[in-house]
The first five atom37 places (N, CA, C, CB, O) and aatype in JSON, in Angstrom:
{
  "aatype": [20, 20, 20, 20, 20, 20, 20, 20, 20, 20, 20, 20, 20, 20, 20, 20, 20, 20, 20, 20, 20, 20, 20, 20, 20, 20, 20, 20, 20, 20, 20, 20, 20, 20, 20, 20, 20, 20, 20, 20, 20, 20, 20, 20, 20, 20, 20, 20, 20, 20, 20, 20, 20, 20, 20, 20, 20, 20, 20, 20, 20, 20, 20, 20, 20, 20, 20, 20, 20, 20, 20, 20, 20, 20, 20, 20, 20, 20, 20, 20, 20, 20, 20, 20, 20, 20, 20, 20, 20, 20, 20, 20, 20, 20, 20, 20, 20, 20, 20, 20, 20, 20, 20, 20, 20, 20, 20, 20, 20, 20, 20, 20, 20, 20, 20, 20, 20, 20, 20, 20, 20, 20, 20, 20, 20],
  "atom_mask": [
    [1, 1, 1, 1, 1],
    [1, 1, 1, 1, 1],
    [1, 1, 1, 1, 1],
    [1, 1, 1, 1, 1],
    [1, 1, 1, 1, 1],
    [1, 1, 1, 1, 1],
    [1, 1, 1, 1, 1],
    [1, 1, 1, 1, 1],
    [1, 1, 1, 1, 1],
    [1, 1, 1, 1, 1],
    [1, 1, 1, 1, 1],
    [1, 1, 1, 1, 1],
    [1, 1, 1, 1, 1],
    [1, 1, 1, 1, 1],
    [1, 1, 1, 1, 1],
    [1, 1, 1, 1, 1],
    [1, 1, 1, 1, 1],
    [1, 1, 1, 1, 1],
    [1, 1, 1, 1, 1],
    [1, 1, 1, 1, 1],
    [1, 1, 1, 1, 1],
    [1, 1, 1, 1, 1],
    [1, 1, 1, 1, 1],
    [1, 1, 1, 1, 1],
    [1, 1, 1, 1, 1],
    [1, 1, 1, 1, 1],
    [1, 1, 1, 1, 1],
    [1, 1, 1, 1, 1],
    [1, 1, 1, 1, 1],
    [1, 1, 1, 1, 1],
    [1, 1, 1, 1, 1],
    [1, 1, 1, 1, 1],
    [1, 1, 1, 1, 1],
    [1, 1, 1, 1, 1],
    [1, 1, 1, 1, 1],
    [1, 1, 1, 1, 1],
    [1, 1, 1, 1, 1],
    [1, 1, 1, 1, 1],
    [1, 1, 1, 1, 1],
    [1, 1, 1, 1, 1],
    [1, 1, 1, 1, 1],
    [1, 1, 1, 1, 1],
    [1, 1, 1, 1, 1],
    [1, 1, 1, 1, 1],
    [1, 1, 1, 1, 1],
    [1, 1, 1, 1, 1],
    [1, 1, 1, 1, 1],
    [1, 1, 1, 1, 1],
    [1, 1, 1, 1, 1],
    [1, 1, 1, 1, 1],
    [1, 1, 1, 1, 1],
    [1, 1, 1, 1, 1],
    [1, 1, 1, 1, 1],
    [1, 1, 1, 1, 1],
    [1, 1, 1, 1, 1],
    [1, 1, 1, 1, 1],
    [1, 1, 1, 1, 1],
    [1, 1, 1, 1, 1],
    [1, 1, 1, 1, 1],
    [1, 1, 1, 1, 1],
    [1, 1, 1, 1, 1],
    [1, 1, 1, 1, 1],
    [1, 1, 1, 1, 1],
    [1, 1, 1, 1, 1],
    [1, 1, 1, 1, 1],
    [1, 1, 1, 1, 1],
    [1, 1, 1, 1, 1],
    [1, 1, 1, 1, 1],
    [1, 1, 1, 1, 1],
    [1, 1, 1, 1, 1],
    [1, 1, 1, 1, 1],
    [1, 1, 1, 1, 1],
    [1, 1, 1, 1, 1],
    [1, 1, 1, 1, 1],
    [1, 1, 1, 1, 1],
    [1, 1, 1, 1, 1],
    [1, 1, 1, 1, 1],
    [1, 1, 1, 1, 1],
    [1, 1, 1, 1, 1],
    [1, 1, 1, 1, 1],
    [1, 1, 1, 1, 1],
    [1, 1, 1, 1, 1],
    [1, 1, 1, 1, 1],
    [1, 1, 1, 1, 1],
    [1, 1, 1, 1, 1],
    [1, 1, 1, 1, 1],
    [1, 1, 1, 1, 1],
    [1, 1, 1, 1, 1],
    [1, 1, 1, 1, 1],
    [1, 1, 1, 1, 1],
    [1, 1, 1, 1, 1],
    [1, 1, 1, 1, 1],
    [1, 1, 1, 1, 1],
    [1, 1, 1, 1, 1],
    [1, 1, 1, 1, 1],
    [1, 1, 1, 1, 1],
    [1, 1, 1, 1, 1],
    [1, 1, 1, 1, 1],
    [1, 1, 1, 1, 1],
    [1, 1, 1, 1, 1],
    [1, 1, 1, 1, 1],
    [1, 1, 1, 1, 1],
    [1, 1, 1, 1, 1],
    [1, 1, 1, 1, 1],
    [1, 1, 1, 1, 1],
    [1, 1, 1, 1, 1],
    [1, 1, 1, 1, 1],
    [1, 1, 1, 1, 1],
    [1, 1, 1, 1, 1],
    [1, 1, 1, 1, 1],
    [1, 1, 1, 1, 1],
    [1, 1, 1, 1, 1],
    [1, 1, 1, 1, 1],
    [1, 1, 1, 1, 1],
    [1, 1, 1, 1, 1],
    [1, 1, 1, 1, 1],
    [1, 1, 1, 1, 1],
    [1, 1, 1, 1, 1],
    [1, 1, 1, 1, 1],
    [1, 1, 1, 1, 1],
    [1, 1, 1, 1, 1],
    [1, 1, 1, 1, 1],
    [1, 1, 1, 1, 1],
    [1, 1, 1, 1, 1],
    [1, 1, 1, 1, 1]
  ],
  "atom_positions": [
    [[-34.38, 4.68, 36.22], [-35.03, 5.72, 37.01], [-35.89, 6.57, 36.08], [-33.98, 6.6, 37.77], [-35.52, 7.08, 35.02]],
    [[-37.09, 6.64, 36.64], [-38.11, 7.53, 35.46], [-37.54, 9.2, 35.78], [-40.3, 7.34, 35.92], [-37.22, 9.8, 36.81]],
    [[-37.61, 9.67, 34.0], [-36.99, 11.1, 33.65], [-37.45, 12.17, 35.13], [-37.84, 11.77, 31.87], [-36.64, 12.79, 35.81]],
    [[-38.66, 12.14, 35.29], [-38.94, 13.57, 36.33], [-38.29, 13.29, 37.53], [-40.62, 13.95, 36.76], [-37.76, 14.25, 38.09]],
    [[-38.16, 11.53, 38.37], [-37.53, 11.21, 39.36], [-35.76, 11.63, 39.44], [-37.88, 9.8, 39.41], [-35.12, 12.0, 40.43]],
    [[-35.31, 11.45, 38.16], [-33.99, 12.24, 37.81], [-33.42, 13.44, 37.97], [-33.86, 12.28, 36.85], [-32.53, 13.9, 38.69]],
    [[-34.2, 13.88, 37.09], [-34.53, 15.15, 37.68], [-34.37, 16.16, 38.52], [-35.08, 15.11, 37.87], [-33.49, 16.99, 38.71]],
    [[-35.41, 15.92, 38.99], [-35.78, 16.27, 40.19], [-34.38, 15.95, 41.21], [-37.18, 15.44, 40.54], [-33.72, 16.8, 41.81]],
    [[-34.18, 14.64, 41.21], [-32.71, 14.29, 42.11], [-31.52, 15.4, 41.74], [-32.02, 12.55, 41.63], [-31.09, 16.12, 42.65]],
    [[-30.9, 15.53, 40.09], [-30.0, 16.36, 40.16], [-30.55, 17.71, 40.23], [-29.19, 16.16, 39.18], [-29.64, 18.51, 40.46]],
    [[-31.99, 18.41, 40.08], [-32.33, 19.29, 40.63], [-31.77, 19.42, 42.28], [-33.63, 19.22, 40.36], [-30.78, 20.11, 42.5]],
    [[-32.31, 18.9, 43.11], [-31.64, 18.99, 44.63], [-30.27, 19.04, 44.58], [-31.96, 17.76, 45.57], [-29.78, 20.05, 45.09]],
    [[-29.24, 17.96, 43.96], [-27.72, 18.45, 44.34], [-27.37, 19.74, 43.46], [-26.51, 17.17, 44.0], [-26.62, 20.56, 44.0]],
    [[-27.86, 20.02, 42.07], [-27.63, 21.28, 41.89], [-27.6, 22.75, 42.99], [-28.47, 21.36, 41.0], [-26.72, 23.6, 43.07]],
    [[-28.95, 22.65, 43.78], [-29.36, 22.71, 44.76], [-27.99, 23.11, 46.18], [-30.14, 21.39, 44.7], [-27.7, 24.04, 46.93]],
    [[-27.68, 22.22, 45.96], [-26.88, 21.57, 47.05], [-25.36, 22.65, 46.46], [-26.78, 19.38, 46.91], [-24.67, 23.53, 46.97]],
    [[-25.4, 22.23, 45.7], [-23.84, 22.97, 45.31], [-23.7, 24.51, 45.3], [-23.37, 22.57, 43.74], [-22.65, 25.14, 45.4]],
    [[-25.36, 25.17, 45.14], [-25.22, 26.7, 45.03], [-25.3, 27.11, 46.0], [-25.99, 27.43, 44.33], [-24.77, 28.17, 46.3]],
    [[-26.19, 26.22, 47.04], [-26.13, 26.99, 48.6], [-24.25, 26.47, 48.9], [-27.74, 26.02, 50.18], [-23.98, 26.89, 50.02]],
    [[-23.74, 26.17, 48.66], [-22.53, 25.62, 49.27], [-21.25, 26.84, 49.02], [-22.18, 24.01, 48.48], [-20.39, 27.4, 49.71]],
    [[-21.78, 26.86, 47.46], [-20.14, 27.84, 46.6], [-21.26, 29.33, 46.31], [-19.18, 26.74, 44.2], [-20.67, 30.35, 45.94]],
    [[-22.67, 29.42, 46.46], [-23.34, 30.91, 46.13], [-22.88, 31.02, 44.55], [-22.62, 32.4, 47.23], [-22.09, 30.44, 43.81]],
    [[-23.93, 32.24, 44.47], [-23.54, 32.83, 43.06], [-22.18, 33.09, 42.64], [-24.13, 34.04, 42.91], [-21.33, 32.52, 43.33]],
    [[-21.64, 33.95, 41.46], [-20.99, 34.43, 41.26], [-19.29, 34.06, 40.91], [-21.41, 34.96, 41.95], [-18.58, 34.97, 40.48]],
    [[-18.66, 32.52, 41.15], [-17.66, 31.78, 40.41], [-18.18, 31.6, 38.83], [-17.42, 30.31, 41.18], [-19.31, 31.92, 38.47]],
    [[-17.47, 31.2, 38.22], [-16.97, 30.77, 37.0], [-17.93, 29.51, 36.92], [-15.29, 30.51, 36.96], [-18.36, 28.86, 37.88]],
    [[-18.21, 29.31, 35.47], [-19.16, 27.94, 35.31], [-18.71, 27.13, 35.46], [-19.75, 27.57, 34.32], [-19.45, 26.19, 35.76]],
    [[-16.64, 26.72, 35.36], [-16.17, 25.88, 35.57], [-16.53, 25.18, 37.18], [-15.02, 26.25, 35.19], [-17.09, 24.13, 37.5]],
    [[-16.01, 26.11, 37.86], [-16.36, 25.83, 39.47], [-17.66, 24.57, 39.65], [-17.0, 27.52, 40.24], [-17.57, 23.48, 40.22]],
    [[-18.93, 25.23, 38.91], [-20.03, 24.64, 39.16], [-20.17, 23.49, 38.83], [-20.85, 25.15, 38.8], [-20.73, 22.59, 39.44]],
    [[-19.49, 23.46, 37.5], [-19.26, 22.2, 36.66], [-18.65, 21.22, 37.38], [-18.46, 22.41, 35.46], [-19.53, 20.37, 37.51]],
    [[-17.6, 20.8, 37.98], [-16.66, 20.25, 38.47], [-17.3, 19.95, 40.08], [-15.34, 21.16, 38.25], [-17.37, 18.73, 40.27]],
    [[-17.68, 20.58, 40.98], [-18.37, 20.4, 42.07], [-19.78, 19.55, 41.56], [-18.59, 21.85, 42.76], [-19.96, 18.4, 41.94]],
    [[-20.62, 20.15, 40.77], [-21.9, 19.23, 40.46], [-21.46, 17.92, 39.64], [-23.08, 20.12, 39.5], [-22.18, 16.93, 39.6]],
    [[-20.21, 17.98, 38.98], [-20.35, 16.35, 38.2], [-20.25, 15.72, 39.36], [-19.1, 15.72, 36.97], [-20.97, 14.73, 39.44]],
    [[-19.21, 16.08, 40.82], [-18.52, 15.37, 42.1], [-19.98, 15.04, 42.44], [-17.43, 16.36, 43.38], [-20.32, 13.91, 42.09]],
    [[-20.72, 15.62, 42.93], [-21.57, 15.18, 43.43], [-22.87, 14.74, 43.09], [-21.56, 15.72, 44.02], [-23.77, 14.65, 43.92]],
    [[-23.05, 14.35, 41.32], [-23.59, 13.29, 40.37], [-23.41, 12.23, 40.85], [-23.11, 13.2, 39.12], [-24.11, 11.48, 41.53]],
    [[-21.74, 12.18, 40.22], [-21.05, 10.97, 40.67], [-21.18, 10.09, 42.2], [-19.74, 11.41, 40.56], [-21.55, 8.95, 42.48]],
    [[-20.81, 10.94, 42.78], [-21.05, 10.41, 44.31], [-22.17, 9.63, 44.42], [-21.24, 11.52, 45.35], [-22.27, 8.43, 44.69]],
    [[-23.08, 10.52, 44.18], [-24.71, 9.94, 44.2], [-24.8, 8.51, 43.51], [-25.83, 11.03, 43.25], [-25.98, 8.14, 43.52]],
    [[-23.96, 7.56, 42.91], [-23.96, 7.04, 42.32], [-24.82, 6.76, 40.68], [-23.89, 6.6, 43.13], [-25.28, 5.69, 40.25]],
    [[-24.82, 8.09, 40.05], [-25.3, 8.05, 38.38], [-24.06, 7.73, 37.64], [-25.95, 9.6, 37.72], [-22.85, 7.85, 37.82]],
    [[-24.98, 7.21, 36.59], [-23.44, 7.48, 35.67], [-23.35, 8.6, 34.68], [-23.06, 6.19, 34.68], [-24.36, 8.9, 34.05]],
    [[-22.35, 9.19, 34.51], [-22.17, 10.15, 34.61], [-21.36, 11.06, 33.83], [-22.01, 10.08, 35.44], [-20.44, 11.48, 34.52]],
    [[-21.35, 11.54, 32.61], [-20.18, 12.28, 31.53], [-20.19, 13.36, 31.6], [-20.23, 12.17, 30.14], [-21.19, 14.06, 31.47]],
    [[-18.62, 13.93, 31.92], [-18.36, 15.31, 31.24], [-18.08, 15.72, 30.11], [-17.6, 15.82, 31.62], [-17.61, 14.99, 29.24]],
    [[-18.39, 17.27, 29.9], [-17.62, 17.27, 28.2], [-17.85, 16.16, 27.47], [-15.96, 17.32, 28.14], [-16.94, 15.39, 27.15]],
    [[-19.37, 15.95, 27.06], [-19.58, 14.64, 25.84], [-19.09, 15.21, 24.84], [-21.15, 14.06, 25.38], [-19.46, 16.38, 24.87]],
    [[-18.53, 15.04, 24.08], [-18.35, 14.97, 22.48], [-19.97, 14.77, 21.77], [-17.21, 13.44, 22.04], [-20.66, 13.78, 22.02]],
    [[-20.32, 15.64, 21.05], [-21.13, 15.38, 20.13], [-20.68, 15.84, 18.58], [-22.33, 15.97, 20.6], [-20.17, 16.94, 18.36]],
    [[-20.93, 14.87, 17.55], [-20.53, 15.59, 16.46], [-22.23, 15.57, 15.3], [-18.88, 14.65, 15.76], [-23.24, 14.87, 15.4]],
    [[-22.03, 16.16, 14.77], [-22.65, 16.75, 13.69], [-22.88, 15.77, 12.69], [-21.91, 17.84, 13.19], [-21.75, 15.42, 12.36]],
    [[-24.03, 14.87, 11.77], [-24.19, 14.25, 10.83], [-24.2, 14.97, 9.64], [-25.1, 13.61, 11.0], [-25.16, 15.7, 9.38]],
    [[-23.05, 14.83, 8.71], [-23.37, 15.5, 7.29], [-22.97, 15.0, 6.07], [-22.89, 16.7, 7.2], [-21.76, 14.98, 5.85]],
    [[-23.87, 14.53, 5.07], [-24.11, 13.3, 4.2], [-23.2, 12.47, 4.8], [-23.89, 13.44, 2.6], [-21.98, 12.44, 4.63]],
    [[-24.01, 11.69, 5.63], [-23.64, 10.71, 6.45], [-22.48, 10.28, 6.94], [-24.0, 9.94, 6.08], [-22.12, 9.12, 7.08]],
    [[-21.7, 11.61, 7.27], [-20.05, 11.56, 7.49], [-20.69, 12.35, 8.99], [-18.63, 12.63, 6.07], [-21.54, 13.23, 9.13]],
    [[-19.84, 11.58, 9.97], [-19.98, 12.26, 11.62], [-18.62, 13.31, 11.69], [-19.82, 10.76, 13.15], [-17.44, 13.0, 11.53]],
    [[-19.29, 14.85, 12.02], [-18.29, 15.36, 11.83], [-17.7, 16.1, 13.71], [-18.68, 16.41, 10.45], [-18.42, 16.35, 14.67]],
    [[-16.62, 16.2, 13.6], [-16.73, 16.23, 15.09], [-16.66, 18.38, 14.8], [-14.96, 15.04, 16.24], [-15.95, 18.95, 13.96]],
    [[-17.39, 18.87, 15.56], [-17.6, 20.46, 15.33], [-17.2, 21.37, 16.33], [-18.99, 20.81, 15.14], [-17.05, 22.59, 16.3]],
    [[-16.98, 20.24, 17.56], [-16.67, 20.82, 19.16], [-17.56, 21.44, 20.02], [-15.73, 21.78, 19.2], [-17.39, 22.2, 20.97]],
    [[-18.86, 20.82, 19.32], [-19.88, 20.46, 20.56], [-19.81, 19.79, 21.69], [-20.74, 19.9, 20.24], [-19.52, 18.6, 21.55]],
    [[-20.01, 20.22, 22.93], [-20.03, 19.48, 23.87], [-21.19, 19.56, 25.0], [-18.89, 19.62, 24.29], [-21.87, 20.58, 25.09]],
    [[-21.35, 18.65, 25.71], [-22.32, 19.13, 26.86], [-22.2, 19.08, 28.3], [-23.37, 18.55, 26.74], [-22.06, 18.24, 29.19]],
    [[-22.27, 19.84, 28.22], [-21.63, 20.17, 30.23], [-21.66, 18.86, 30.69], [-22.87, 21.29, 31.61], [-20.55, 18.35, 30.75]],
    [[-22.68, 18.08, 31.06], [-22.87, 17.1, 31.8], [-24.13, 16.22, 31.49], [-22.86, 17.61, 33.01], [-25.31, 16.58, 31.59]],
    [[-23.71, 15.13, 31.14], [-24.99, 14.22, 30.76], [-24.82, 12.85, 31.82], [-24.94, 13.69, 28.85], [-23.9, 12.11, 32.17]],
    [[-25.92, 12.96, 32.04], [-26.33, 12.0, 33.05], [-27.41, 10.71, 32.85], [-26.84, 12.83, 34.04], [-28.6, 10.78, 32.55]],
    [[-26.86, 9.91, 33.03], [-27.77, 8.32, 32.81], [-27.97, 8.19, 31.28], [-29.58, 8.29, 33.63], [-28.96, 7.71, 30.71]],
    [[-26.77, 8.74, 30.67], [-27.08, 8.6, 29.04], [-28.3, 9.06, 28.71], [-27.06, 7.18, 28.47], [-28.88, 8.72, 27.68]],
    [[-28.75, 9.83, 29.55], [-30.45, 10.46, 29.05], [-30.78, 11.87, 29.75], [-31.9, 9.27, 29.68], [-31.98, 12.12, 29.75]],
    [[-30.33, 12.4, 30.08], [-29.93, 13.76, 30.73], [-29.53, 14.64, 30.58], [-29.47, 13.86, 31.3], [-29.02, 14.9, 31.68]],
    [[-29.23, 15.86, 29.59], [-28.46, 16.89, 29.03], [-28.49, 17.67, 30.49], [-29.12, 17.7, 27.56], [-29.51, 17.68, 31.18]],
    [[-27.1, 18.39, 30.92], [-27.08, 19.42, 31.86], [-26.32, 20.58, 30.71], [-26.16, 18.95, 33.46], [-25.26, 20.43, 30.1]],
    [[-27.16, 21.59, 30.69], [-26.63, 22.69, 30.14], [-25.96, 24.0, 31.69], [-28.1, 23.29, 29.03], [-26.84, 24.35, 32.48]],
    [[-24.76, 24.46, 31.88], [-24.64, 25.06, 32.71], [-24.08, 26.35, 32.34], [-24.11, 24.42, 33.47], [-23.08, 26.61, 31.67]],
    [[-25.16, 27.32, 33.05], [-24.15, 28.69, 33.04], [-24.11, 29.37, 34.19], [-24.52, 29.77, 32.04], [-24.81, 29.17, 35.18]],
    [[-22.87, 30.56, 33.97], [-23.05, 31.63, 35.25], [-23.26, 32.99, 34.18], [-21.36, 31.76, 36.56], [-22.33, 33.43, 33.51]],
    [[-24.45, 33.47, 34.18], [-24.73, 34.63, 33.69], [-25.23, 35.36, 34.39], [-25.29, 34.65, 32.82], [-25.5, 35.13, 35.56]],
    [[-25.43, 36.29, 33.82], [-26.12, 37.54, 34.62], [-27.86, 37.24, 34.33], [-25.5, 39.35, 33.84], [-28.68, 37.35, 35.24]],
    [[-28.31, 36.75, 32.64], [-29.25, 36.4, 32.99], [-29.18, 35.47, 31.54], [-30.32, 37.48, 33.45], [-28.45, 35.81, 30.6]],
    [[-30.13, 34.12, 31.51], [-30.4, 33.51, 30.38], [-30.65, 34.22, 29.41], [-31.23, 32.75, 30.47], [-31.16, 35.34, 29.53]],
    [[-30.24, 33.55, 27.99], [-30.76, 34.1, 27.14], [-31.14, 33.09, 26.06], [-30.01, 35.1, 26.81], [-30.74, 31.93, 25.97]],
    [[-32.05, 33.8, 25.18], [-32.56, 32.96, 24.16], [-31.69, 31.54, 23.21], [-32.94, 34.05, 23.23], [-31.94, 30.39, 22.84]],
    [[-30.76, 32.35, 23.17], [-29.35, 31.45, 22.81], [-29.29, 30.54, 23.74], [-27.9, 32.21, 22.8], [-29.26, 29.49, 23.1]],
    [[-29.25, 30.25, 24.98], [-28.41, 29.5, 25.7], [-29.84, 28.09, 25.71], [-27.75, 30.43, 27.43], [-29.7, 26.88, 25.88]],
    [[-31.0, 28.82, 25.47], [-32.13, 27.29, 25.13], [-31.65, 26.89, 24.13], [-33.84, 27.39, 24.78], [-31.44, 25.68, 24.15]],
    [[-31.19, 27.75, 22.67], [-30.8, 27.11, 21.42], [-29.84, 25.88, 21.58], [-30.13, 28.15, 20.55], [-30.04, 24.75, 21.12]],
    [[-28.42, 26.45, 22.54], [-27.91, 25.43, 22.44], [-27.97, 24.4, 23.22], [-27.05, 25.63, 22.29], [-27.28, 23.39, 23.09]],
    [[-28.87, 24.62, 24.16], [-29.35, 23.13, 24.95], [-29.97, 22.15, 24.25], [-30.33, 23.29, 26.05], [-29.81, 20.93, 24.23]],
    [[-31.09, 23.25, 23.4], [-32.05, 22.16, 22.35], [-31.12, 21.4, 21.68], [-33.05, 22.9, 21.11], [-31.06, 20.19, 21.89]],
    [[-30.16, 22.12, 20.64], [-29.05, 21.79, 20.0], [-28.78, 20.22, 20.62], [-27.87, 22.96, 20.27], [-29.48, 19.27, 20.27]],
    [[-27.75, 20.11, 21.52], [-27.16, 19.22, 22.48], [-28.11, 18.02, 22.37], [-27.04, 19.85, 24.0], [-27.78, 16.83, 22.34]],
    [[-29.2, 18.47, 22.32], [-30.44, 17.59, 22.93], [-30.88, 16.77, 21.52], [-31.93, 18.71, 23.66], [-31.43, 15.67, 21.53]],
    [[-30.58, 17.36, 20.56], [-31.29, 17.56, 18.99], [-29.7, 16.15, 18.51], [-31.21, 20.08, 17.97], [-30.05, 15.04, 18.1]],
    [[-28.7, 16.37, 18.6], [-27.68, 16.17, 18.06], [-27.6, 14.32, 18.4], [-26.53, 17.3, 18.65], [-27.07, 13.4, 17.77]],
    [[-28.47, 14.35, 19.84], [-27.51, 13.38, 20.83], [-29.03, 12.1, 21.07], [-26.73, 14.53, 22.84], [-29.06, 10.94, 21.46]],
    [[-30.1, 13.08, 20.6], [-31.05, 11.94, 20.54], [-31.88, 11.95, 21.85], [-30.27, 10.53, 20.35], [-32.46, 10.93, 22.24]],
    [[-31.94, 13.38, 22.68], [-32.09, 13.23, 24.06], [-33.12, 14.57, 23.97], [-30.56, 13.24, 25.11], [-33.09, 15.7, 23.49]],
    [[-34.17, 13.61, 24.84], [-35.28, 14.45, 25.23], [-35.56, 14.99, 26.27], [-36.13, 14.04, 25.11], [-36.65, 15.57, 26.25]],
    [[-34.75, 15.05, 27.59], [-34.59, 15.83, 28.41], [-33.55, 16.71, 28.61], [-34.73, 15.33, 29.16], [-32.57, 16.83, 27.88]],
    [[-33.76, 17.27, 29.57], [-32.52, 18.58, 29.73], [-32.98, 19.35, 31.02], [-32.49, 19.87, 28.21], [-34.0, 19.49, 31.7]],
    [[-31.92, 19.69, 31.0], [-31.73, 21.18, 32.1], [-30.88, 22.26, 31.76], [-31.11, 20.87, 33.52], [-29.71, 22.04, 31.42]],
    [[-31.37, 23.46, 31.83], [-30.27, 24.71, 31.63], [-30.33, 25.78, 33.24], [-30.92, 25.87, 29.92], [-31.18, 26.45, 33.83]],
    [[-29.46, 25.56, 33.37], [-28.82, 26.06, 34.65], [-28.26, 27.1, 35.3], [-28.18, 25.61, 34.81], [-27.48, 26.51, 36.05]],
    [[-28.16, 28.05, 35.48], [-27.84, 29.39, 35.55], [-27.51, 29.46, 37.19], [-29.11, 30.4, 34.94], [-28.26, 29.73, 38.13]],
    [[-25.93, 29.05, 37.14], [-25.89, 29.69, 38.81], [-25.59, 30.93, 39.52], [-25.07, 29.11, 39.45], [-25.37, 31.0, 40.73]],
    [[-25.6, 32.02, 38.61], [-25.62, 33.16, 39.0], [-26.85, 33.63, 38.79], [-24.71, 33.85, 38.52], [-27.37, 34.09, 37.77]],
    [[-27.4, 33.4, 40.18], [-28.56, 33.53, 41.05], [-28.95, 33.89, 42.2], [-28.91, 32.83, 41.13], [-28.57, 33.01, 42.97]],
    [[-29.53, 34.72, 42.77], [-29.32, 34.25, 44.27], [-30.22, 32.89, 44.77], [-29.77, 35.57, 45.27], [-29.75, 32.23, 45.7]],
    [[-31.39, 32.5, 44.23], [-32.27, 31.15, 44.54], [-31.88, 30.45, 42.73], [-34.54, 31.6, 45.04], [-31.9, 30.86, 41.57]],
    [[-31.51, 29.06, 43.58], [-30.81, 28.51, 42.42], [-32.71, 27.75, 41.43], [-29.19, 26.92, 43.22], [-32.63, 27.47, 40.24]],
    [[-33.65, 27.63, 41.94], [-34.79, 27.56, 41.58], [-35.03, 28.88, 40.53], [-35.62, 27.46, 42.82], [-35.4, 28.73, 39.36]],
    [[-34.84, 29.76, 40.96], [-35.12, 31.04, 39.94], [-33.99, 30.61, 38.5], [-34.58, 32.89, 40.92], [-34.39, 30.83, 37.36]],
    [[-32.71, 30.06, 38.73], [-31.98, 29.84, 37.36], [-32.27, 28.44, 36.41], [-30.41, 29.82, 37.73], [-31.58, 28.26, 35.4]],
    [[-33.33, 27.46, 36.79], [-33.49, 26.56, 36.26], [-34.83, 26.18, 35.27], [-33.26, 25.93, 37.14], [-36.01, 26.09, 35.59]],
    [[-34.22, 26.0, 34.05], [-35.29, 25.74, 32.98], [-35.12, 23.99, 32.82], [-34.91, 26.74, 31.34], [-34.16, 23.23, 32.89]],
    [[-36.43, 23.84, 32.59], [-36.31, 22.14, 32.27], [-36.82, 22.32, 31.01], [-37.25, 20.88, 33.25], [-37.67, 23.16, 30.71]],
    [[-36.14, 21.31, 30.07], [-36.27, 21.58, 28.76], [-36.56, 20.1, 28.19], [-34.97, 22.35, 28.15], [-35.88, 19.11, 28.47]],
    [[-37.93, 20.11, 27.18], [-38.14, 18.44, 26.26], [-38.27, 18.71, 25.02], [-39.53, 17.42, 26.56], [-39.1, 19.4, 24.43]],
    [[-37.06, 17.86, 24.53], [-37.17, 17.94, 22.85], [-38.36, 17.13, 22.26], [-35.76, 17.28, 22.1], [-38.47, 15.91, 22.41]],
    [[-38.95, 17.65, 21.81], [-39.92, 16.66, 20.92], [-39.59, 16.14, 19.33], [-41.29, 17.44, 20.79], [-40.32, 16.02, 18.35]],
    [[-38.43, 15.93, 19.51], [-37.69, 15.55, 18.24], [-38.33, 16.14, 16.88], [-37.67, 13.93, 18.15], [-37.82, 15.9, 15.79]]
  ]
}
């Protein structure tokens, strides 16, 4: 499936999950409802990836993880904040930087329009 068609798809069930549960739960909540309905959709689909850290060529595991990666090419970064912050692109880039992945999303469901909490993000390695 081409990257923007992706996208765009877990754009809509993201979509789907904030009109359902609204602002204001825990990121877990969001997390756990949007992988359900990744999955469903039939993607494939990881929670909590493990990423570790290369250092003189020893993989170190650091307890990086990423909310949700999708089609092995997909970073989902998720939060419930009050509002993004500069940090929370760092560690999407991060995620993105670590894992070899040039797309992304950072997510913010404490929102009232879940469009107003979404950044699409491309690493240019």
């Amino acid at each position: 499936m081409k990257e923007d068609l992706l996208t765009r798809t877990i754009i809509g069930l993201a979509i789907d999950v904030h009109k359902a549960l609204g602002p204001g739960l825990l990121e877990s909540a969001y997390k756990e409802c949007l992988f359900y309905k990744i999955e469903n959709a039939g993607f494939l689909v990881e929670k909590e990836k493990m990423m570790s850290v290369t250092f003189e060529d020893v993989k170190i595991d650091c307890g990086y993880r990423i909310d949700i990666l999708v089609e092995n090419n997909l970073v989902l970064e998720l939060k419930s904040v009050e509002k993004l912050a500069d940090i929370h692109l760092a560690q999407t880039l991060t995620y993105m930087k670590l894992g070899g992945f040039k797309f992304g999303l950072l997510i913010n469901f404490n929102v009232l329009l879940l469009k107003d909490g979404i950044k699409r993000v491309i690493n240019g390695y």
